[in-house]
Short mmCIF file of C-alpha atoms and ligand atoms in Angstrom, two decimals:
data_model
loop_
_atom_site.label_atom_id
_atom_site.label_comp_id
_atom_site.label_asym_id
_atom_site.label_seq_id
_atom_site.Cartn_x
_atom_site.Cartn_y
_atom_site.Cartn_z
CA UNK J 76 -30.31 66.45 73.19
CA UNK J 77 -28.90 62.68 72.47
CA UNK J 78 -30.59 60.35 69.93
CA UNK J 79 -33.43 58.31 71.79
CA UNK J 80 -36.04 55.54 71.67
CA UNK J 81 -39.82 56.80 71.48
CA UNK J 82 -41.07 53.75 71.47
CA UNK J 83 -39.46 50.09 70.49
CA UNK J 84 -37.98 50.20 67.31
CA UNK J 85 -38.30 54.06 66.83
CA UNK J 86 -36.16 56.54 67.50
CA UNK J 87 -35.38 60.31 66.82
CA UNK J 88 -32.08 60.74 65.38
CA UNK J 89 -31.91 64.34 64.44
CA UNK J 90 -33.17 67.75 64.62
CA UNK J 91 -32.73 71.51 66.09
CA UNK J 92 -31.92 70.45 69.37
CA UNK J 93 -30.16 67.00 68.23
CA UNK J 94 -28.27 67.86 65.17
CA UNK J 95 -28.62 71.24 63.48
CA UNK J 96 -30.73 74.00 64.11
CA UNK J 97 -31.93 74.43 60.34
CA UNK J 98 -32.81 70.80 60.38
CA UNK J 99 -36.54 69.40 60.54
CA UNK J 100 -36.82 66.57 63.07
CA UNK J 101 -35.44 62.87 61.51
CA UNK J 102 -36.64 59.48 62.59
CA UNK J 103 -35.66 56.45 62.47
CA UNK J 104 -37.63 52.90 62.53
CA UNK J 105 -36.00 49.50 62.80
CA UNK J 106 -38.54 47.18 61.07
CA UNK J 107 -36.02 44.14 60.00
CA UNK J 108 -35.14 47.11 57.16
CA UNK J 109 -34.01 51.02 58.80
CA UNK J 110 -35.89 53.49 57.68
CA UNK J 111 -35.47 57.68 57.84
CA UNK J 112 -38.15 59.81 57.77
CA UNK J 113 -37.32 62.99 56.81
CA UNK J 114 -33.02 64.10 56.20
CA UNK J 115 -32.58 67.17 57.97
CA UNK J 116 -31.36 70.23 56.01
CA UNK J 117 -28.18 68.33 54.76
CA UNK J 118 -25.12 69.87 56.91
CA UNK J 119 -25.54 67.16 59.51
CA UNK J 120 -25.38 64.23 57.55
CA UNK J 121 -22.68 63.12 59.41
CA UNK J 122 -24.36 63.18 62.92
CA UNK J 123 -27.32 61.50 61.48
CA UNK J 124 -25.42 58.75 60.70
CA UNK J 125 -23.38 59.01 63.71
CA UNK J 126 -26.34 59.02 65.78
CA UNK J 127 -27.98 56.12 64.00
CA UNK J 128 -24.75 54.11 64.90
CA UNK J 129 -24.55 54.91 68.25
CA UNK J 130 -27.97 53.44 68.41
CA UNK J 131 -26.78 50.25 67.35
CA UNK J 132 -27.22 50.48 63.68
CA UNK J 133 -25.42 49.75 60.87
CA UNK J 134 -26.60 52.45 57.99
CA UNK J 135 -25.66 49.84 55.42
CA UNK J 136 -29.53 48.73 56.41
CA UNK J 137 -30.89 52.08 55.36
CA UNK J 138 -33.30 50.82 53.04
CA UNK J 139 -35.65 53.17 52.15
CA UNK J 140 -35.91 57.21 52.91
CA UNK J 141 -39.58 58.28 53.24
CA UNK J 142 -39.70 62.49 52.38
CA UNK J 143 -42.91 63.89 54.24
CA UNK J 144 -42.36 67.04 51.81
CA UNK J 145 -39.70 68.37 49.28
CA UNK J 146 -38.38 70.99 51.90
CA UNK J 147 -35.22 71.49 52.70
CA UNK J 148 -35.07 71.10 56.17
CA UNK J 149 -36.66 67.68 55.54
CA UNK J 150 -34.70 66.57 51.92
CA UNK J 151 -31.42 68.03 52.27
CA UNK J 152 -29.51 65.00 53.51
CA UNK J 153 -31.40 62.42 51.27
CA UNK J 154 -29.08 62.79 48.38
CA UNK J 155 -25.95 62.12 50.20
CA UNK J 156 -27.68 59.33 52.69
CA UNK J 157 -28.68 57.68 49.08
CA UNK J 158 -25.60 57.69 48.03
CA UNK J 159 -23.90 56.52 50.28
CA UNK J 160 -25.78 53.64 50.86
CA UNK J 161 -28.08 53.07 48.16
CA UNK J 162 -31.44 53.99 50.13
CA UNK J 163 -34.24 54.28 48.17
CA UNK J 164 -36.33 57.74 48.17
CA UNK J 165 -39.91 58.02 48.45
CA UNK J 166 -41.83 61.14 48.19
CA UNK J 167 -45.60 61.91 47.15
CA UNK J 168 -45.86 62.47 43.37
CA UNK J 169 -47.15 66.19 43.92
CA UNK J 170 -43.83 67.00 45.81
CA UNK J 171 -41.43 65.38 43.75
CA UNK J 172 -40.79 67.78 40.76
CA UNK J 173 -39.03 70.17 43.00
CA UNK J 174 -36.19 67.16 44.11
CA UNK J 175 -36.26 66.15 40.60
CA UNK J 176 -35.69 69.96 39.22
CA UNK J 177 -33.37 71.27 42.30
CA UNK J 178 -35.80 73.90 42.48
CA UNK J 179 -34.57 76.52 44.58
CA UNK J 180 -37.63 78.03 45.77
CA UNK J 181 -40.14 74.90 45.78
CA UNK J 182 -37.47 73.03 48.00
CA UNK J 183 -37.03 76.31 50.12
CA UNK J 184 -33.52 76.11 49.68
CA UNK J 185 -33.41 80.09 49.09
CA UNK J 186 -34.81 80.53 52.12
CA UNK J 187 -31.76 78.39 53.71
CA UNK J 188 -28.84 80.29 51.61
CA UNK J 189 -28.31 76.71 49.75
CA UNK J 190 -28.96 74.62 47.12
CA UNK J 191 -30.00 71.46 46.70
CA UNK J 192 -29.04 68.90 43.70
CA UNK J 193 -31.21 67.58 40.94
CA UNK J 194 -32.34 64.33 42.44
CA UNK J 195 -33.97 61.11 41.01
CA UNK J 196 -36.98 59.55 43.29
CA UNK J 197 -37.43 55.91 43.57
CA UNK J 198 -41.07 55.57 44.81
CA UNK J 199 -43.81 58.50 43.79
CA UNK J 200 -46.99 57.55 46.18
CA UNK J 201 -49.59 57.90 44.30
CA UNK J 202 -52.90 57.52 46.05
CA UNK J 203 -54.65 59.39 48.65
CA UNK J 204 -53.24 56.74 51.17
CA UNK J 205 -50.51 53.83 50.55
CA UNK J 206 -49.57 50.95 52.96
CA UNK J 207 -45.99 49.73 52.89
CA UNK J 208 -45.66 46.14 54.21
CA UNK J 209 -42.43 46.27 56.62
CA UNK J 210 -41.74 42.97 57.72
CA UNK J 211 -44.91 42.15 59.56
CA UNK J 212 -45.57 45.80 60.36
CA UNK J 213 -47.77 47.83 58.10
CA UNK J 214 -46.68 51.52 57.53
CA UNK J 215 -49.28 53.68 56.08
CA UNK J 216 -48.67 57.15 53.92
CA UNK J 217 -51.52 59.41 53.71
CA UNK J 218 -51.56 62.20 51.37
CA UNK J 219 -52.31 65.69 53.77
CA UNK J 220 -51.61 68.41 51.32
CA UNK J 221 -51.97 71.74 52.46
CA UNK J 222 -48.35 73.49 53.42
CA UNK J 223 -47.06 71.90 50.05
CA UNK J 224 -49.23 70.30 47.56
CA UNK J 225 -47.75 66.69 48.20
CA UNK J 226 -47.35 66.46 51.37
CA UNK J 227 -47.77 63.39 53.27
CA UNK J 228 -48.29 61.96 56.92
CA UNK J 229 -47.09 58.68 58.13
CA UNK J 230 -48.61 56.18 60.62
CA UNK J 231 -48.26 53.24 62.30
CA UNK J 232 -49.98 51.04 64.81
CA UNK J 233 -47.33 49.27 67.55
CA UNK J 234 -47.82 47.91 70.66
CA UNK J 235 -51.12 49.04 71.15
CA UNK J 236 -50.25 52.51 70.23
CA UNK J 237 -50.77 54.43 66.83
CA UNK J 238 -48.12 56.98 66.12
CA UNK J 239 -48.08 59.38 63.51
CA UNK J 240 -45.17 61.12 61.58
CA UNK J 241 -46.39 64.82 60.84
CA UNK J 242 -44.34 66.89 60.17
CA UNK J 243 -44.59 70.98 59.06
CA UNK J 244 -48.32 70.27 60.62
CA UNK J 245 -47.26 74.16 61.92
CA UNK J 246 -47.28 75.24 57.97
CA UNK J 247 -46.58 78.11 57.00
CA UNK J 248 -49.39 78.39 54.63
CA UNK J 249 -47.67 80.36 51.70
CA UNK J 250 -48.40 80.89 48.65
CA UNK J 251 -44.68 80.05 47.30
CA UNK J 252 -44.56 76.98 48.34
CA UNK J 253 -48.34 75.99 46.44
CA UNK J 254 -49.37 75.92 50.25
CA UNK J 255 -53.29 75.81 50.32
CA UNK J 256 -55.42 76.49 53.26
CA UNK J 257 -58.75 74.71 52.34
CA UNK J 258 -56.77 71.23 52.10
CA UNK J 259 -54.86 72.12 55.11
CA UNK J 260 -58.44 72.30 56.98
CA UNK J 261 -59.39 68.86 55.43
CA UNK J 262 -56.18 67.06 55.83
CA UNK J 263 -55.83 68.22 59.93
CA UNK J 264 -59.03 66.78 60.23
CA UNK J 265 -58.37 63.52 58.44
CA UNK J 266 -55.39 63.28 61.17
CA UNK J 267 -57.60 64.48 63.84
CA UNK J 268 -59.86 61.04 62.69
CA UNK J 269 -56.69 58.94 63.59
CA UNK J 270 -57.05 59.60 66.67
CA UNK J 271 -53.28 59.33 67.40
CA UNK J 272 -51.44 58.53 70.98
CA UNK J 273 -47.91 59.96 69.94
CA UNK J 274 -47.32 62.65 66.69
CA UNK J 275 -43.74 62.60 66.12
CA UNK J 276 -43.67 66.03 64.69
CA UNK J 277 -41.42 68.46 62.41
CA UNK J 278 -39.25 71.00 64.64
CA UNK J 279 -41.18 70.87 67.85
CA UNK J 280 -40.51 67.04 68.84
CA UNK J 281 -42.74 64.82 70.15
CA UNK J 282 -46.25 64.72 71.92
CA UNK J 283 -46.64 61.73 73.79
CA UNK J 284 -50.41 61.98 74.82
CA UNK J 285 -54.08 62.05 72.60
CA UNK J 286 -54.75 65.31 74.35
CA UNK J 287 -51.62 67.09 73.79
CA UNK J 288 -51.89 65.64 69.61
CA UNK J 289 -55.48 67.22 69.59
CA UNK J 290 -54.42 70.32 71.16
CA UNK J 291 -51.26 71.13 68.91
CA UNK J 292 -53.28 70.08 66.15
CA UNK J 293 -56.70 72.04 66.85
CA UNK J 294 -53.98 75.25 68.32
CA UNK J 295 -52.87 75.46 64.46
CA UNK J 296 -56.41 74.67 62.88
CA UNK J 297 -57.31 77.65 65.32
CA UNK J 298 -54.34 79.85 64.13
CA UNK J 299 -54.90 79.37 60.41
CA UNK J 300 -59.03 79.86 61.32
CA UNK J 301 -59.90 76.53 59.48
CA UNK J 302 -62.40 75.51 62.64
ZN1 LIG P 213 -41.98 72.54 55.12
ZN1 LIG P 214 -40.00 72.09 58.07
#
C-alpha cells in the first residue's frame, strides 16, 4: 500500500502494509502546522518521511507528534522524527514515564527485540479530555485508558464528518503493560458516545462507515466480555 488521503488534509503515511510490518498505523494531518499521530516502531523512519514528502510535504513543518500510547509500535520513530526536526512530543501524563525511563517492558520494546532511548516529552495532557486549537480546527484528546494506563484517543470534526484516531482499541488487555479491563469497558463506551463516521485505527486501517466503527468497536467490547 502507497501513502493516501482519508479525507482532506489527512492522510495515512505508515503502517504494516505501508511501511513496516512491526509498525502501528501513522497519520498525518495538514492543519497550517503537520502533525503525526503515532511513529511507527522506529525502523521506517525513513519511509515515513519519504512518504510524507511524496505527499507534498515538507517535514520541516512537523510541528507537533501526538503519542496515542508509549508503545513501541506507536513511539519508536518519535525520537529520531524530533530530532530531526524539532517536533514537539505529546503524550498523556500516565504514559509518559515509560518514554521518559526507556523502559523496556512498559514501552514493549522487549517484546520487539529493541530498545528504545530515554526521551524528554514536551506536552503531558493532563485532563480527562484536552482541545488543541489548530489553526481554525479544533483537535480534541480524550483520555481512554484501558490497554495502557494513559492512553488516549483523538478526534476531530471536518467537513461534516467526525473522525477519530484510536488506536490499540484491539488491546491486548495485559497485565504488563498496567492494561485494565474495567476502564477499557468505560472508555469504548465513551468512544461509542462519539458516534464517529471514520476510526482511523492502530494496525487494522481504517473504517470508513458508523456501522463498521460500532461493529469493530462492540466485536472487541464482546471479546474482552465488557457488554
Ligand atoms: Zn499498544
Ligand atoms: Zn499497537
Amino acid at each position: 500500500m502507497r501513502p493516501s488521503e482519508i479525507v482532506k488534509d489527512i492522510f495515512i503515511v505508515g503502517g504494516p502494509d505501508i511501511t513496516d510490518g512491526r509498525d502501528g498505523c501513522v497519520y498525518l494531518m495538514s492543519l497550517g502546522e503537520l502533525i503525526l499521530i503515532d511513529t511507527g516502531a522506529g525502523w521506517s523512519v525513513d519511509k515515513i518521511i519519504n512518504d510524507v514528502n511524496i505527499l507534498g510535504f515538507d517535514c520541516k513543518n512537523l510541528s507537533k507528534i501526538l503519542l496515542t500510547h508509549c508503545h513501541i509500535d506507536h513511539i519508536g520513530s518519535a525520537p529520531e522524527i524530533k530530532r530531526r526536526f524539532g517536533s514537539k512530543i505529546y503524550i498523556h501524563k500516565l504514559d509518559a514515564p515509560p518514554l521518559e525511563n526507556g523502559d523496556p517492558i512498559l514501552t514493549a520494546a522487549t517484546w520487539y527485540q529493541t530498545t528504545f532511548p530515554p526521551t524528554p516529552v514536551d506536552v503531558k495532557f493532563n485532563l480527562q479530555e484536552e482541545t488543541l486549537n489548530i489553526g481554525d480546527q479544533k483537535v480534541t484528546c480524550i483520555h481512554t485508558p484501558g490497554h495502557t494506563p494513559g492512553s488516549i484517543s483523538i478526534y476531530l470534526d471536518k467537513d461534516g464528518k467526525r473522525i477519530l484516531f484510536g488506536q490499540d482499541l484491539h488491546g491486548p488487555i495485559l497485565k504488563e503493560f498496567g492494561s485494565n479491563l474495567e476502564d477499557y469497558g468505560r472508555s469504548t463506551k465513551k468512544l461509542l458516545d462519539l458516534d464517529v463516521d471514520i476510526l482511523c485505527e492502530g494496525h487494522f486501517g481504517i473504517y470508513k462507515t458508523k456501522k463498521e466503527v460500532k461493529d469493530y468497536i462492540l466485536s472487541y467490547r464482546r471479546q474482552y466480555g465488557v457488554e
